């Protein structure tokens, strides 16, 4: 969908036939519908069905707005840990896959180096992302 929206000139809303998306993603119809539903439930996209033979209208949610919203929530000291867990759950990967890449240089990454990398490349490090980094490194 990102590729198609990019070709459309990054419009706020765009249409694309489900058959086109299924071909591009090599998914069956049922897998495509499950994936689209999951993206919609996690708040990454909005889908407006138009009925008949008309393609649905899609709207992509900016991931930076999701991160900014989570950061704003954390600024309030009264926010509970369940709110942060909900934010992490929303940002969880859609498809969890077993890591199959070979390890390089036999070096174990540290939380500090991962945090430094994140700050240098993505900006400030929210506490829930630091916790996810620590979990990822520990596994």
PDB file of C-alpha atoms in Angstrom:
ATOM      1  CA  UNK A   1       0.000   0.000   0.000  1.00  0.00           C
ATOM      2  CA  UNK A   2       2.883   2.343   0.744  1.00  0.00           C
ATOM      3  CA  UNK A   3       4.284   1.703  -2.724  1.00  0.00           C
ATOM      4  CA  UNK A   4       0.918   2.384  -4.354  1.00  0.00           C
ATOM      5  CA  UNK A   5       0.339   5.552  -2.323  1.00  0.00           C
ATOM      6  CA  UNK A   6       3.837   6.710  -3.244  1.00  0.00           C
ATOM      7  CA  UNK A   7       3.021   6.230  -6.934  1.00  0.00           C
ATOM      8  CA  UNK A   8      -0.224   8.157  -6.374  1.00  0.00           C
ATOM      9  CA  UNK A   9       1.778  11.110  -4.993  1.00  0.00           C
ATOM     10  CA  UNK A  10       1.208  10.471  -1.254  1.00  0.00           C
ATOM     11  CA  UNK A  11      -2.463  11.324  -1.253  1.00  0.00           C
ATOM     12  CA  UNK A  12      -4.344  11.331   2.023  1.00  0.00           C
ATOM     13  CA  UNK A  13      -6.817   8.820   0.585  1.00  0.00           C
ATOM     14  CA  UNK A  14      -6.362   6.546  -2.393  1.00  0.00           C
ATOM     15  CA  UNK A  15      -8.121   3.631  -4.025  1.00  0.00           C
ATOM     16  CA  UNK A  16      -6.686   0.344  -5.160  1.00  0.00           C
ATOM     17  CA  UNK A  17      -8.400  -2.891  -6.066  1.00  0.00           C
ATOM     18  CA  UNK A  18      -7.990  -5.808  -3.681  1.00  0.00           C
ATOM     19  CA  UNK A  19      -6.954  -7.978  -6.633  1.00  0.00           C
ATOM     20  CA  UNK A  20      -4.011  -5.649  -7.318  1.00  0.00           C
ATOM     21  CA  UNK A  21      -2.885  -5.800  -3.686  1.00  0.00           C
ATOM     22  CA  UNK A  22      -3.253  -9.593  -3.630  1.00  0.00           C
ATOM     23  CA  UNK A  23      -1.095  -9.944  -6.740  1.00  0.00           C
ATOM     24  CA  UNK A  24       1.571  -7.584  -5.373  1.00  0.00           C
ATOM     25  CA  UNK A  25       1.662  -9.365  -1.996  1.00  0.00           C
ATOM     26  CA  UNK A  26       1.189 -12.884  -3.383  1.00  0.00           C
ATOM     27  CA  UNK A  27      -1.552 -13.552  -0.825  1.00  0.00           C
ATOM     28  CA  UNK A  28      -4.692 -15.638  -1.148  1.00  0.00           C
ATOM     29  CA  UNK A  29      -7.996 -13.823  -0.792  1.00  0.00           C
ATOM     30  CA  UNK A  30      -8.519 -15.060   2.778  1.00  0.00           C
ATOM     31  CA  UNK A  31      -4.945 -14.192   3.819  1.00  0.00           C
ATOM     32  CA  UNK A  32      -5.312 -10.755   2.261  1.00  0.00           C
ATOM     33  CA  UNK A  33      -8.556 -10.091   4.143  1.00  0.00           C
ATOM     34  CA  UNK A  34      -6.996 -11.214   7.450  1.00  0.00           C
ATOM     35  CA  UNK A  35      -3.925  -9.017   6.890  1.00  0.00           C
ATOM     36  CA  UNK A  36      -6.035  -6.004   5.933  1.00  0.00           C
ATOM     37  CA  UNK A  37      -8.262  -6.513   8.987  1.00  0.00           C
ATOM     38  CA  UNK A  38      -5.196  -6.740  11.256  1.00  0.00           C
ATOM     39  CA  UNK A  39      -3.703  -3.563   9.788  1.00  0.00           C
ATOM     40  CA  UNK A  40      -7.017  -1.821  10.348  1.00  0.00           C
ATOM     41  CA  UNK A  41      -7.370  -3.117  13.933  1.00  0.00           C
ATOM     42  CA  UNK A  42      -3.849  -1.964  14.794  1.00  0.00           C
ATOM     43  CA  UNK A  43      -4.646   1.493  13.443  1.00  0.00           C
ATOM     44  CA  UNK A  44      -2.148   1.452  10.581  1.00  0.00           C
ATOM     45  CA  UNK A  45      -4.801   1.905   7.880  1.00  0.00           C
ATOM     46  CA  UNK A  46      -8.418   2.916   7.444  1.00  0.00           C
ATOM     47  CA  UNK A  47     -10.553   1.137   4.855  1.00  0.00           C
ATOM     48  CA  UNK A  48     -13.827   2.454   3.474  1.00  0.00           C
ATOM     49  CA  UNK A  49     -15.655  -0.146   1.381  1.00  0.00           C
ATOM     50  CA  UNK A  50     -17.727   1.327  -1.416  1.00  0.00           C
ATOM     51  CA  UNK A  51     -19.728  -1.704  -2.524  1.00  0.00           C
ATOM     52  CA  UNK A  52     -20.305  -3.028  -5.987  1.00  0.00           C
ATOM     53  CA  UNK A  53     -17.216  -3.301  -8.139  1.00  0.00           C
ATOM     54  CA  UNK A  54     -15.643  -0.149  -6.738  1.00  0.00           C
ATOM     55  CA  UNK A  55     -12.254  -0.394  -5.049  1.00  0.00           C
ATOM     56  CA  UNK A  56     -12.172   0.532  -1.357  1.00  0.00           C
ATOM     57  CA  UNK A  57     -10.738   3.856  -0.221  1.00  0.00           C
ATOM     58  CA  UNK A  58      -7.600   3.434   1.869  1.00  0.00           C
ATOM     59  CA  UNK A  59      -5.979   5.898   4.230  1.00  0.00           C
ATOM     60  CA  UNK A  60      -2.559   5.202   5.741  1.00  0.00           C
ATOM     61  CA  UNK A  61      -1.831   6.293   9.305  1.00  0.00           C
ATOM     62  CA  UNK A  62       1.475   8.066   9.792  1.00  0.00           C
ATOM     63  CA  UNK A  63       3.687   6.001  12.080  1.00  0.00           C
ATOM     64  CA  UNK A  64       5.309   9.183  13.334  1.00  0.00           C
ATOM     65  CA  UNK A  65       1.918  10.402  14.553  1.00  0.00           C
ATOM     66  CA  UNK A  66       1.473   7.119  16.436  1.00  0.00           C
ATOM     67  CA  UNK A  67       4.907   7.538  18.043  1.00  0.00           C
ATOM     68  CA  UNK A  68       4.290  11.222  18.805  1.00  0.00           C
ATOM     69  CA  UNK A  69       0.948  10.363  20.398  1.00  0.00           C
ATOM     70  CA  UNK A  70       2.605   7.696  22.557  1.00  0.00           C
ATOM     71  CA  UNK A  71       5.307  10.185  23.578  1.00  0.00           C
ATOM     72  CA  UNK A  72       2.672  12.770  24.541  1.00  0.00           C
ATOM     73  CA  UNK A  73       0.870  10.163  26.658  1.00  0.00           C
ATOM     74  CA  UNK A  74       4.063   9.387  28.547  1.00  0.00           C
ATOM     75  CA  UNK A  75       4.639  13.048  29.385  1.00  0.00           C
ATOM     76  CA  UNK A  76       1.736  12.821  31.806  1.00  0.00           C
ATOM     77  CA  UNK A  77       3.064  11.254  35.000  1.00  0.00           C
ATOM     78  CA  UNK A  78      -0.305   9.690  35.761  1.00  0.00           C
ATOM     79  CA  UNK A  79      -0.217   7.397  32.739  1.00  0.00           C
ATOM     80  CA  UNK A  80      -0.304   3.774  33.848  1.00  0.00           C
ATOM     81  CA  UNK A  81       1.948   1.029  32.589  1.00  0.00           C
ATOM     82  CA  UNK A  82      -1.024  -0.529  30.816  1.00  0.00           C
ATOM     83  CA  UNK A  83      -1.182   2.486  28.506  1.00  0.00           C
ATOM     84  CA  UNK A  84       2.452   1.946  27.552  1.00  0.00           C
ATOM     85  CA  UNK A  85       1.769  -1.763  27.056  1.00  0.00           C
ATOM     86  CA  UNK A  86      -1.143  -0.887  24.775  1.00  0.00           C
ATOM     87  CA  UNK A  87       1.161   1.373  22.751  1.00  0.00           C
ATOM     88  CA  UNK A  88       3.710  -1.425  22.465  1.00  0.00           C
ATOM     89  CA  UNK A  89       1.002  -3.870  21.421  1.00  0.00           C
ATOM     90  CA  UNK A  90      -0.118  -1.465  18.697  1.00  0.00           C
ATOM     91  CA  UNK A  91       3.448  -1.156  17.436  1.00  0.00           C
ATOM     92  CA  UNK A  92       4.111  -4.910  17.538  1.00  0.00           C
ATOM     93  CA  UNK A  93       5.147  -6.501  14.262  1.00  0.00           C
ATOM     94  CA  UNK A  94       2.301  -7.789  12.162  1.00  0.00           C
ATOM     95  CA  UNK A  95       3.959 -11.088  11.332  1.00  0.00           C
ATOM     96  CA  UNK A  96       6.281 -12.573  13.885  1.00  0.00           C
ATOM     97  CA  UNK A  97       8.904 -14.604  12.098  1.00  0.00           C
ATOM     98  CA  UNK A  98      11.658 -16.795  13.394  1.00  0.00           C
ATOM     99  CA  UNK A  99      15.031 -15.108  13.005  1.00  0.00           C
ATOM    100  CA  UNK A 100      16.993 -16.993  10.345  1.00  0.00           C
ATOM    101  CA  UNK A 101      19.852 -14.612   9.598  1.00  0.00           C
ATOM    102  CA  UNK A 102      23.300 -15.827  10.637  1.00  0.00           C
ATOM    103  CA  UNK A 103      24.912 -13.972  13.507  1.00  0.00           C
ATOM    104  CA  UNK A 104      27.674 -11.637  12.438  1.00  0.00           C
ATOM    105  CA  UNK A 105      31.042 -11.168  14.173  1.00  0.00           C
ATOM    106  CA  UNK A 106      29.883 -13.234  17.191  1.00  0.00           C
ATOM    107  CA  UNK A 107      29.296  -9.977  19.054  1.00  0.00           C
ATOM    108  CA  UNK A 108      26.409  -9.752  21.474  1.00  0.00           C
ATOM    109  CA  UNK A 109      24.596  -6.432  21.122  1.00  0.00           C
ATOM    110  CA  UNK A 110      24.108  -4.463  24.290  1.00  0.00           C
ATOM    111  CA  UNK A 111      21.130  -2.407  25.299  1.00  0.00           C
ATOM    112  CA  UNK A 112      23.361   0.666  25.359  1.00  0.00           C
ATOM    113  CA  UNK A 113      24.550   0.251  21.752  1.00  0.00           C
ATOM    114  CA  UNK A 114      20.989  -0.435  20.582  1.00  0.00           C
ATOM    115  CA  UNK A 115      19.760   2.660  22.432  1.00  0.00           C
ATOM    116  CA  UNK A 116      22.552   4.769  20.916  1.00  0.00           C
ATOM    117  CA  UNK A 117      21.704   3.463  17.440  1.00  0.00           C
ATOM    118  CA  UNK A 118      18.015   4.269  17.957  1.00  0.00           C
ATOM    119  CA  UNK A 119      18.744   7.806  19.205  1.00  0.00           C
ATOM    120  CA  UNK A 120      21.156   8.525  16.332  1.00  0.00           C
ATOM    121  CA  UNK A 121      18.804   7.251  13.649  1.00  0.00           C
ATOM    122  CA  UNK A 122      15.282   7.756  14.984  1.00  0.00           C
ATOM    123  CA  UNK A 123      15.405  10.387  17.725  1.00  0.00           C
ATOM    124  CA  UNK A 124      14.561  10.245  21.408  1.00  0.00           C
ATOM    125  CA  UNK A 125      14.036   6.815  22.935  1.00  0.00           C
ATOM    126  CA  UNK A 126      10.663   6.328  24.627  1.00  0.00           C
ATOM    127  CA  UNK A 127      10.755   4.012  27.676  1.00  0.00           C
ATOM    128  CA  UNK A 128       8.487   1.384  26.109  1.00  0.00           C
ATOM    129  CA  UNK A 129      10.830   1.100  23.107  1.00  0.00           C
ATOM    130  CA  UNK A 130      13.804   0.756  25.466  1.00  0.00           C
ATOM    131  CA  UNK A 131      11.939  -2.076  27.217  1.00  0.00           C
ATOM    132  CA  UNK A 132      11.258  -3.751  23.870  1.00  0.00           C
ATOM    133  CA  UNK A 133      14.935  -3.396  22.921  1.00  0.00           C
ATOM    134  CA  UNK A 134      15.954  -5.018  26.191  1.00  0.00           C
ATOM    135  CA  UNK A 135      13.488  -7.882  25.605  1.00  0.00           C
ATOM    136  CA  UNK A 136      14.692  -8.326  22.046  1.00  0.00           C
ATOM    137  CA  UNK A 137      18.353  -8.378  23.097  1.00  0.00           C
ATOM    138  CA  UNK A 138      17.667 -10.802  25.948  1.00  0.00           C
ATOM    139  CA  UNK A 139      16.023 -13.331  23.610  1.00  0.00           C
TER     140      UNK A 139
END
